[in-house]
mmCIF file of C-alpha atoms in Angstrom:
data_model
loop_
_atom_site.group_PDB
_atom_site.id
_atom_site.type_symbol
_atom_site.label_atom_id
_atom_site.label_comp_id
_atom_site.label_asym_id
_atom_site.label_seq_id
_atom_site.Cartn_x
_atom_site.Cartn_y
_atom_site.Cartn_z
ATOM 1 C CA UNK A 29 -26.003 -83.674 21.406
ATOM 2 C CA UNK A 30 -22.784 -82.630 20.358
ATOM 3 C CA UNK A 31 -23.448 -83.412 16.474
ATOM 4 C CA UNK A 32 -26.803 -85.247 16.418
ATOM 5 C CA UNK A 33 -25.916 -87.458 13.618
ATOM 6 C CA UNK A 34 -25.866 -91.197 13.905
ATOM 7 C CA UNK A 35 -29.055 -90.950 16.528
ATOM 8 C CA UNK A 36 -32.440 -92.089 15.326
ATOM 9 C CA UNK A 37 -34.452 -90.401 17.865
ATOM 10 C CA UNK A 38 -38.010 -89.723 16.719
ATOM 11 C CA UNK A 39 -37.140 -85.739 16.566
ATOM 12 C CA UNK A 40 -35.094 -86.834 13.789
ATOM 13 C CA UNK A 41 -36.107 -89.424 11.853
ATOM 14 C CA UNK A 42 -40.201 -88.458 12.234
ATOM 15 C CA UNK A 43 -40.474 -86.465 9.436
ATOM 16 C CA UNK A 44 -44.260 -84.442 9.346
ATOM 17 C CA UNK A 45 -46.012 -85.323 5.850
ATOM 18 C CA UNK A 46 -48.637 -83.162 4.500
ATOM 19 C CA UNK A 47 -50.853 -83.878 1.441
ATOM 20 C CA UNK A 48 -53.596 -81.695 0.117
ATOM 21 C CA UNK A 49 -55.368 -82.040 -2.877
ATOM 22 C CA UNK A 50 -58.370 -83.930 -4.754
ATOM 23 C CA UNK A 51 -59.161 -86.940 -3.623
ATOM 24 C CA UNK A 52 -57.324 -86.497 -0.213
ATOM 25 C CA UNK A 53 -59.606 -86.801 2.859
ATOM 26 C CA UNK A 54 -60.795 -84.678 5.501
ATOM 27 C CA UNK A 55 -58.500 -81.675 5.643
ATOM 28 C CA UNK A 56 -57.889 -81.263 9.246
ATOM 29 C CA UNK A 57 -57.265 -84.958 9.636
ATOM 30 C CA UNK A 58 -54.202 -86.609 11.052
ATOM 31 C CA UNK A 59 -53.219 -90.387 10.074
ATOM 32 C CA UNK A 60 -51.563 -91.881 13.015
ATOM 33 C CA UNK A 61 -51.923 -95.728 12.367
ATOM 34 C CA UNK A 62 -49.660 -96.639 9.203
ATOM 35 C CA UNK A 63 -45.842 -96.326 9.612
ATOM 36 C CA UNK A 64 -44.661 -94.431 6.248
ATOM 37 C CA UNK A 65 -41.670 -94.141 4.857
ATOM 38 C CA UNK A 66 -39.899 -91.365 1.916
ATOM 39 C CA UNK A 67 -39.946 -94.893 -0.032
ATOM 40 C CA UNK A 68 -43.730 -94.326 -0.183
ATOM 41 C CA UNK A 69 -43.674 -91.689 -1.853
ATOM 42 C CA UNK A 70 -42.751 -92.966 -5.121
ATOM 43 C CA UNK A 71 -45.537 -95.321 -5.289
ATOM 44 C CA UNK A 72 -47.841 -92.745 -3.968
ATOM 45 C CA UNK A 73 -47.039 -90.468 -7.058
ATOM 46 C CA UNK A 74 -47.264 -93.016 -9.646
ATOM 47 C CA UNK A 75 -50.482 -93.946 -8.282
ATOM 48 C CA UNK A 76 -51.735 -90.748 -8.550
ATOM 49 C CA UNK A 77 -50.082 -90.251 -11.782
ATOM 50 C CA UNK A 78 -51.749 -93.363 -13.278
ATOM 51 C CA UNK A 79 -48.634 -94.994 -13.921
ATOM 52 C CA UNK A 80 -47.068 -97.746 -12.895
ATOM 53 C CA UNK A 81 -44.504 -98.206 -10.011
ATOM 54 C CA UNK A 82 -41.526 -100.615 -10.240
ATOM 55 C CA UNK A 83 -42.545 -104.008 -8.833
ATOM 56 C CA UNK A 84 -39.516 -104.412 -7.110
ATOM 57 C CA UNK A 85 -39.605 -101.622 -5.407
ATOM 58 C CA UNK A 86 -40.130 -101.659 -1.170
ATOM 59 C CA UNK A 87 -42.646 -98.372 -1.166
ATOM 60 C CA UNK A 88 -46.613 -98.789 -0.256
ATOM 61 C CA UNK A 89 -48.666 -96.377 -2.061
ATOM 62 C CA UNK A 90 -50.491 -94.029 0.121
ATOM 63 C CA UNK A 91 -53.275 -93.152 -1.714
ATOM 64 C CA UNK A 92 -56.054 -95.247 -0.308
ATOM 65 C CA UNK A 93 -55.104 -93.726 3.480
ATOM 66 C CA UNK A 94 -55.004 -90.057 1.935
ATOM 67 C CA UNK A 95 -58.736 -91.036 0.155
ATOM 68 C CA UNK A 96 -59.750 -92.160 3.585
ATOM 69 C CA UNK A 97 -59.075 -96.113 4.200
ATOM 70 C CA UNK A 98 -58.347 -97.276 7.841
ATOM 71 C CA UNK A 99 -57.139 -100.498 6.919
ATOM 72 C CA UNK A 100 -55.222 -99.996 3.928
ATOM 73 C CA UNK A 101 -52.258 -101.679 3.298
ATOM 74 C CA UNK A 102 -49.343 -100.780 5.739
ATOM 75 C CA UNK A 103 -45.115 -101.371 6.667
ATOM 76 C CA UNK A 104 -45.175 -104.161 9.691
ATOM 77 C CA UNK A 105 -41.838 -101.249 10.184
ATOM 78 C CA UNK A 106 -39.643 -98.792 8.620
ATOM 79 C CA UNK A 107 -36.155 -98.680 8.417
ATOM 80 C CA UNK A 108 -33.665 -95.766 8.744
ATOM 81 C CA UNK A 109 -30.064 -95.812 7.663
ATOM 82 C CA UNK A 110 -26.956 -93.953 8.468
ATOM 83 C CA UNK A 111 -23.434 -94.006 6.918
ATOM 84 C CA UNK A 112 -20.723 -91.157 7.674
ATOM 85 C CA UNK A 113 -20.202 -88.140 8.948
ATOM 86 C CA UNK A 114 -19.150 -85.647 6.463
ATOM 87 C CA UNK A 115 -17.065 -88.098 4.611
ATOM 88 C CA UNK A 116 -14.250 -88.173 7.738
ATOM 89 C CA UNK A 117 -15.670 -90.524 9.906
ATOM 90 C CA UNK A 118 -17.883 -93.643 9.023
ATOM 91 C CA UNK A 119 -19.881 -94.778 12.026
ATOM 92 C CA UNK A 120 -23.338 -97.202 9.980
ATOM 93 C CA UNK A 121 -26.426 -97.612 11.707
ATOM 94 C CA UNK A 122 -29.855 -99.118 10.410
ATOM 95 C CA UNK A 123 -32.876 -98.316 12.854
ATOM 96 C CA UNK A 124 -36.099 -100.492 12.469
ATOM 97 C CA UNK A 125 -39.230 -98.709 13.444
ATOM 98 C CA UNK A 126 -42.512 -100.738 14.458
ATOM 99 C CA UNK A 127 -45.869 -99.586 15.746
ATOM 100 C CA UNK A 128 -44.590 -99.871 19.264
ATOM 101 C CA UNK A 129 -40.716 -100.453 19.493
ATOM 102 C CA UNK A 130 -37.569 -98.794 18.201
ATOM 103 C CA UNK A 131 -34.824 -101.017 17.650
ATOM 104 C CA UNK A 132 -31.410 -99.200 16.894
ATOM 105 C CA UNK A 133 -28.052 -100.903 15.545
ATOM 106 C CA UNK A 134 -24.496 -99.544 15.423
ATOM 107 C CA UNK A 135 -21.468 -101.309 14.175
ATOM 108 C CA UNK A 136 -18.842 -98.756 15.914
ATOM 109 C CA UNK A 137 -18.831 -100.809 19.113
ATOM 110 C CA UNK A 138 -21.625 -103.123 17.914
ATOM 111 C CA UNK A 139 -23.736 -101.026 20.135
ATOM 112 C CA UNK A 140 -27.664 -101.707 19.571
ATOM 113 C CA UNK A 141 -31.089 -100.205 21.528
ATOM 114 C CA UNK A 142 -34.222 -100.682 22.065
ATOM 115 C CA UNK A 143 -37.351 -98.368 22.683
ATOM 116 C CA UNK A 144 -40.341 -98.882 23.956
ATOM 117 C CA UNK A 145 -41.872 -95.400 21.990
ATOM 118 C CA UNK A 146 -45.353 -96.225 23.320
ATOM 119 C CA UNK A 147 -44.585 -96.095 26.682
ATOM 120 C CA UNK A 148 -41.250 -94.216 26.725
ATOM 121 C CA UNK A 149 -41.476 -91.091 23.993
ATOM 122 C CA UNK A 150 -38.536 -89.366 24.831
ATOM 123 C CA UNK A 151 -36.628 -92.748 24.276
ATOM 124 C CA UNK A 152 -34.661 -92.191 28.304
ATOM 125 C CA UNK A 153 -34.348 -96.074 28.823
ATOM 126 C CA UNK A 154 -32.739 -98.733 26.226
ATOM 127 C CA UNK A 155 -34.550 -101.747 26.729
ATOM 128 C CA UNK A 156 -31.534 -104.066 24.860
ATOM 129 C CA UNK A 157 -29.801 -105.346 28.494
ATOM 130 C CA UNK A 158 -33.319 -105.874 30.359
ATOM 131 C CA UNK A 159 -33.884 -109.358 30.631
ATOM 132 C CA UNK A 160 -38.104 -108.974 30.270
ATOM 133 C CA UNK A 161 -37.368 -107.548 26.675
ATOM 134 C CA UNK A 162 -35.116 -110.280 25.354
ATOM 135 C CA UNK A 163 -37.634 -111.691 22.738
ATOM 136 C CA UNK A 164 -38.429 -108.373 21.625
ATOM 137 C CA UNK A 165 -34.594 -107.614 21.176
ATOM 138 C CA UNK A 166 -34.392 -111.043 19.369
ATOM 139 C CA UNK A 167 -37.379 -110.215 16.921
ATOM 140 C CA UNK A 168 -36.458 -107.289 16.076
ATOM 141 C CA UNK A 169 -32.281 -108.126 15.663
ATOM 142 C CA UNK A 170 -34.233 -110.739 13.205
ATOM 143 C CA UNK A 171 -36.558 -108.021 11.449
ATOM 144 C CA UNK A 172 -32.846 -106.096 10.889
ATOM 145 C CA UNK A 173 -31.485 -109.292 9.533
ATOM 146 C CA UNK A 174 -33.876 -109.867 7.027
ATOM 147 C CA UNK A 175 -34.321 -106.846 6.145
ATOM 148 C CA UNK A 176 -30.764 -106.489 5.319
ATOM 149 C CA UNK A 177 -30.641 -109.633 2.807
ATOM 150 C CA UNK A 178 -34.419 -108.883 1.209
ATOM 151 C CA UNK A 179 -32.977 -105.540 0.507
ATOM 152 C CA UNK A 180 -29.175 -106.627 0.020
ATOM 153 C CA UNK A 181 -28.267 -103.974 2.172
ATOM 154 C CA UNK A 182 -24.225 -104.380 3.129
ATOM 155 C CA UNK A 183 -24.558 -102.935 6.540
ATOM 156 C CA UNK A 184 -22.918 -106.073 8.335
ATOM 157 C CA UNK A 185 -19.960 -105.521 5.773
ATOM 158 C CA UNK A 186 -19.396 -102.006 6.204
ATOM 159 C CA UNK A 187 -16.324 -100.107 7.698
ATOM 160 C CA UNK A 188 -16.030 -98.088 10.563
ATOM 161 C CA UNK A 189 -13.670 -95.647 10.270
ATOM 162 C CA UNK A 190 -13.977 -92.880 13.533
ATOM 163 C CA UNK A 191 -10.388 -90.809 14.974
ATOM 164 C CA UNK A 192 -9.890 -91.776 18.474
ATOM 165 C CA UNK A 193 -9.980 -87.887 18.852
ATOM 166 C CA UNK A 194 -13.525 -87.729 17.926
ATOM 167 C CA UNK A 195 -14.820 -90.137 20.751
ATOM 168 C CA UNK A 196 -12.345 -89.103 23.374
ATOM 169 C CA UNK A 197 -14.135 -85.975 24.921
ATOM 170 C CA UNK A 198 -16.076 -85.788 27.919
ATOM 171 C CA UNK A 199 -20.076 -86.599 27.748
ATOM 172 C CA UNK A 200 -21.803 -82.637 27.150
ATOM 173 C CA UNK A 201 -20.905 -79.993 24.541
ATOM 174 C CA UNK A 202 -18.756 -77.079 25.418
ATOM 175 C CA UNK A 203 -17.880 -74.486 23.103
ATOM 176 C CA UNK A 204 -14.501 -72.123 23.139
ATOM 177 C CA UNK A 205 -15.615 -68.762 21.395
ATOM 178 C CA UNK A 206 -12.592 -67.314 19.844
ATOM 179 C CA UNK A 207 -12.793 -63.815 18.284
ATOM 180 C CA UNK A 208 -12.543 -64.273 14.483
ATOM 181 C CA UNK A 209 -10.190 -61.757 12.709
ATOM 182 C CA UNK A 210 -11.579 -58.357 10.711
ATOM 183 C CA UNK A 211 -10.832 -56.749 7.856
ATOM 184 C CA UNK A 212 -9.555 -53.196 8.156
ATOM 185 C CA UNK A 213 -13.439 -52.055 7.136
ATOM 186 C CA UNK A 214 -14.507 -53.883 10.522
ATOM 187 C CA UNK A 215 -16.211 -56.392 8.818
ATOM 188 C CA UNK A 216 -15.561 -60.323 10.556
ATOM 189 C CA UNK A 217 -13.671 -62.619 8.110
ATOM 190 C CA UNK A 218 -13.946 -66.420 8.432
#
């Protein structure tokens, strides 16, 4: 990808989480089942901490997963957001992540996808347009819906803002190397 921003694809958006310390668990052992999110963390800490977390706040703590619970308390899905690119062009996006399916929303050309991340990892084939999938598509365009007015989220009301020049190349990534000037030591400036 060109820029890889605005793409939710599980290289970018699975972030690896490792906890050691007392009262954590096994040490070679991987958690697979809950979906966790960097909101988690907050509630985590002030569990550990002995302090309270705020009530209104949307994190689960992880603590009683880390001390070894397999049927804790866990997200029915995550959410991921996206705004601008460097400032220049605003393109939103919101991605809602469940155990099995990826759902993916873009206002620049109300474009939206959808995974299946069990069955298809490398997320090659967008389930939105195939008709077997259309109550999945519908659930989960409901899961974004509510979780945009639980969380008061403006993503519906957001602008996009993208050059025409930025969209207009051809699909790929080429690259024109052009020799940078030096400085009279030799050294490249720039």
């Amino acid at each position: 990808m060109a820029t890889k921003q605005v793409s939710f694809y599980e290289e970018t958006t699975r972030v690896p989480l490792i906890v050691s310390g007392p009262g954590v668990a096994g040490g070679d052992r991987i958690i697979e089942k809950p979906l966790v999110s960097l909101l988690d963390l907050l509630p985590t800490l002030c569990e550990y901490a002995g302090i309270k977390a705020p009530a209104d706040f949307w994190g689960l703590s992880l603590r009683p997963w880390l001390a070894g619970a397999t049927d804790a308390a866990a997200h029915a899905y995550v959410v991921s957001e996206w705004y601008s690119e460097w400032g220049f062009t605003i393109s939103p996006g919101r991605m809602i992540r469940g155990p099995r399916y990826k759902y993916t929303r873009y206002l620049e050309g109300d474009c939206e996808e959808l995974y299946d991340v069990a069955n298809d990892p490398g997320e090659k084939r967008t389930l939105a347009d195939d008709p077997a999938c259309a109550a999945e598509l519908a659930r989960h365009r409901e899961l974004l819906d509510r979780y945009v007015r639980e969380t008061t989220d403006p993503f519906f009301s957001l602008e996009v803002k993208v050059d025409p020049r930025w969209r207009s190349h051809p699909v790929g990534f080429t690259r024109t190397i052009r020799a940078r000037p030096r400085s009279r030591e030799g050294v490249r400036l720039g």
